[in-house]
Short mmCIF file of C-alpha atoms in Angstrom, two decimals:
data_model
loop_
_atom_site.label_atom_id
_atom_site.label_comp_id
_atom_site.label_asym_id
_atom_site.label_seq_id
_atom_site.Cartn_x
_atom_site.Cartn_y
_atom_site.Cartn_z
CA THR A 10 169.34 66.19 169.79
CA GLU A 11 167.83 63.21 171.52
CA ARG A 12 164.16 62.34 171.69
CA ARG A 13 162.73 60.13 174.38
CA ASN A 14 160.72 56.96 173.97
CA HIS A 15 160.23 53.93 176.17
CA SER A 16 162.40 51.50 174.23
CA PRO A 17 165.85 52.99 173.69
CA SER A 18 167.78 51.39 170.87
CA ARG A 19 171.23 49.99 171.46
CA THR A 20 173.28 49.22 168.42
CA PRO A 21 176.08 46.79 169.28
CA PHE A 22 179.33 47.75 167.64
CA LYS A 23 182.12 45.66 166.25
CA CYS A 24 185.56 45.91 167.71
CA THR A 25 188.95 44.63 166.74
CA VAL A 26 190.79 42.98 169.61
CA LYS A 27 194.49 43.79 169.47
CA HIS A 28 195.64 42.07 172.67
CA SER A 29 194.15 39.59 175.09
CA TYR A 30 192.64 40.95 178.29
CA CYS A 31 194.38 40.10 181.51
CA SER A 32 191.99 40.00 184.46
CA SER A 33 194.74 40.96 186.89
CA ALA A 34 195.27 44.28 185.10
CA LEU A 35 193.50 47.51 186.01
CA PRO A 36 189.75 47.19 185.50
CA THR A 37 188.81 48.05 181.95
CA LEU A 38 185.61 47.77 180.06
CA ALA A 39 187.02 47.93 176.59
CA PRO A 40 190.24 45.90 176.50
CA ASN A 41 192.43 47.28 173.74
CA PHE A 42 189.96 47.77 170.95
CA THR A 43 189.35 50.45 168.39
CA LEU A 44 185.75 51.33 167.68
CA ARG A 45 185.17 51.70 163.97
CA TYR A 46 182.20 53.75 162.82
CA THR A 47 182.16 54.52 159.10
CA GLU A 48 185.43 56.40 158.55
CA PHE A 49 185.80 57.55 162.17
CA GLN A 50 187.61 55.85 165.02
CA MET A 51 187.44 56.15 168.79
CA ASP A 52 190.33 54.47 170.59
CA VAL A 53 190.11 52.51 173.82
CA LYS A 54 192.71 54.91 175.23
CA ILE A 55 189.95 57.53 175.23
CA ILE A 56 187.13 55.30 176.53
CA ASN A 57 188.86 53.35 179.32
CA PRO A 58 189.92 56.36 181.43
CA PHE A 59 186.24 57.37 181.69
CA LEU A 60 185.28 53.85 182.75
CA ILE A 61 188.01 53.61 185.38
CA SER A 62 187.36 57.12 186.71
CA CYS A 63 183.62 56.47 187.01
CA GLU A 64 183.99 53.11 188.77
CA SER A 65 186.59 54.49 191.17
CA ALA A 66 184.65 57.66 192.01
CA PHE A 67 181.38 55.79 192.59
CA LYS A 68 183.03 53.35 194.94
CA ASN A 69 185.16 55.88 196.81
CA MET A 70 182.60 58.70 197.11
CA PHE A 71 179.40 56.73 197.72
CA ASP A 72 180.54 53.21 198.68
CA ILE A 73 178.46 51.92 195.76
CA PRO A 74 180.48 49.53 193.58
CA PRO A 75 179.06 49.71 190.04
CA GLN A 76 179.17 46.83 187.56
CA HIS A 77 179.76 47.72 183.94
CA LYS A 78 178.14 46.17 180.89
CA ASP A 79 179.35 46.09 177.31
CA PRO A 80 179.71 49.48 175.61
CA TYR A 81 177.42 50.10 172.67
CA LEU A 82 176.94 52.58 169.88
CA LEU A 83 174.19 54.97 170.98
CA ASP A 84 171.62 56.16 168.47
CA PRO A 85 170.85 59.77 169.47
CA ASN A 86 167.47 59.61 167.70
CA ALA A 87 166.27 56.50 169.55
CA GLY A 88 165.37 58.29 172.77
CA HIS A 89 166.24 57.57 176.38
CA ALA A 90 164.67 57.01 179.78
CA TRP A 91 167.17 59.00 181.88
CA GLU A 92 165.82 61.70 184.21
CA ILE A 93 169.06 63.62 184.88
CA SER A 94 172.06 64.20 182.60
CA GLY A 95 175.26 65.92 183.62
CA LEU A 96 177.30 66.92 180.59
CA LEU A 97 180.43 68.80 179.75
CA GLY A 98 182.54 69.66 176.78
CA ILE A 99 186.04 68.43 176.05
CA THR A 100 188.40 70.57 173.97
CA GLY A 101 192.03 70.44 172.92
CA ASP A 102 193.54 67.50 171.04
CA CYS A 103 190.14 65.77 171.37
CA ASN A 104 186.85 67.64 171.04
CA GLY A 105 183.54 66.28 172.17
CA VAL A 106 180.96 65.76 174.89
CA VAL A 107 180.79 63.53 177.96
CA ALA A 108 177.44 62.85 179.65
CA PHE A 109 176.71 61.14 182.98
CA ARG A 110 173.08 59.95 182.92
CA LEU A 111 170.90 58.48 185.64
CA HIS A 112 167.50 58.27 187.29
CA LYS A 113 166.35 60.39 190.24
CA ILE A 114 166.32 57.37 192.57
CA LEU A 115 170.05 56.83 192.11
CA ALA A 116 170.75 60.57 192.37
CA ASP A 117 168.88 60.63 195.70
CA LYS A 118 170.90 57.66 196.94
CA MET A 119 174.16 59.39 195.91
CA LEU A 120 173.01 62.46 197.82
CA GLU A 121 172.19 60.37 200.90
CA ARG A 122 175.55 58.55 200.75
CA SER A 123 177.49 61.80 200.26
CA GLY A 124 176.58 62.99 203.75
CA ILE A 125 175.07 66.27 202.51
CA GLU A 126 172.47 67.38 205.01
CA ILE A 127 169.08 68.20 203.56
CA VAL A 128 167.32 70.77 205.74
CA MET A 129 164.19 71.06 203.61
CA GLU A 130 162.79 68.41 201.29
CA SER A 131 162.32 71.08 198.61
CA GLU A 132 166.14 71.37 198.46
CA ARG A 133 166.60 67.73 197.48
CA GLU A 134 166.18 68.10 193.71
CA GLU A 135 168.51 71.10 193.45
CA LEU A 136 171.15 69.46 195.65
CA ALA A 137 170.92 66.26 193.57
CA LYS A 138 171.53 68.30 190.40
CA GLN A 139 174.54 69.99 191.99
CA LEU A 140 175.93 66.62 193.05
CA VAL A 141 175.47 65.20 189.54
CA SER A 142 177.23 68.26 188.13
CA GLU A 143 180.19 67.85 190.47
CA PHE A 144 180.37 64.09 189.91
CA THR A 145 180.40 64.61 186.12
CA ASN A 146 183.23 67.09 186.58
CA ILE A 147 185.20 64.61 188.71
CA ILE A 148 184.77 61.77 186.20
CA ALA A 149 185.86 63.89 183.25
CA GLY A 150 188.69 65.65 185.09
CA ASN A 151 190.20 62.39 186.35
CA ALA A 152 189.77 60.71 182.96
CA ALA A 153 191.33 63.63 181.08
CA SER A 154 194.40 63.51 183.32
CA GLU A 155 194.84 59.80 182.48
CA ILE A 156 194.65 60.22 178.70
CA LYS A 157 198.32 60.23 177.81
CA ASN A 158 200.04 62.36 175.18
CA LYS A 159 196.99 64.54 174.56
CA ASP A 160 196.23 68.07 175.68
CA ILE A 161 192.64 67.98 176.94
CA LYS A 162 190.60 70.71 178.63
CA VAL A 163 187.30 70.14 180.40
CA SER A 164 184.53 72.76 180.40
CA PRO A 165 182.33 73.39 183.47
CA PRO A 166 179.49 70.85 183.69
CA VAL A 167 175.86 71.57 182.91
CA VAL A 168 172.93 69.53 184.24
CA VAL A 169 169.79 68.89 182.23
CA ALA A 170 166.86 67.25 184.00
CA GLY A 171 163.24 66.36 183.53
CA LYS A 172 161.06 64.22 181.36
CA ASP A 173 161.95 64.20 177.65
CA HIS A 174 165.04 66.35 178.13
CA THR A 175 167.29 66.59 175.09
CA LEU A 176 171.03 66.75 174.55
CA SER A 177 172.90 68.07 171.53
CA TRP A 178 175.68 65.82 170.28
CA PRO A 179 178.40 66.58 167.71
CA LYS A 180 177.05 65.67 164.29
CA ASN A 181 178.25 62.62 162.35
CA TYR A 182 180.48 61.19 165.05
CA PRO A 183 179.91 58.05 167.14
CA ILE A 184 178.46 58.25 170.63
CA VAL A 185 179.64 55.38 172.81
CA GLY A 186 177.32 54.44 175.67
CA ILE A 187 179.00 52.78 178.66
CA PRO A 188 176.22 51.33 180.84
CA PHE A 189 176.58 50.48 184.51
CA THR A 190 174.34 48.84 187.08
CA THR A 191 174.25 49.36 190.84
CA GLN A 192 172.09 48.00 193.64
CA TYR A 193 170.17 51.31 193.44
CA GLY A 194 169.60 51.41 189.71
CA PRO A 195 171.48 51.89 186.44
CA PHE A 196 173.47 54.81 185.09
CA GLU A 197 175.43 55.47 181.95
CA VAL A 198 178.46 57.43 180.80
CA ASP A 199 178.21 58.49 177.14
CA VAL A 200 181.24 59.79 175.30
CA CYS A 201 181.42 61.39 171.86
CA PHE A 202 184.68 62.72 170.41
CA LYS A 203 185.66 64.06 167.04
#
């Protein structure tokens, strides 16, 4: 469970670089590293497909090119400032949770850029939640199809919104936060696998 405060904690994590990063290669945030967290490991082959899927979908669906920042180890007890979280479960060879998290301002801009017509202003919040749900599904579905040699199934997405909303994460496993910035505000993709 996460609790909210106004100064979320980001714990940088150490990584072991196995190969040098070639800038002409496909865009990756985490070039060939293995995240080590106590006795658990999360491989770049799991993280990078989510990064690539998210960047591609944002650019293609909304014409908003996001810029990624360094991934970090998220402390689920430190709180967060996000107003909307789309999350879904991953099962199969990898089990865990993926969350797409953002502020209402960015969700509204995504809605505007999607071309969805809003007849009544009261519909905006519900339509934004539906769009976040579908976008989370697209990110995870595309990423899962790119994770090679693993059988992965994606559950239907769920959206949690509002001030101080909480998420339940698998216990005792690392949560990797992958932050992004856009001209309309930040967002984050958090992944946790066991």
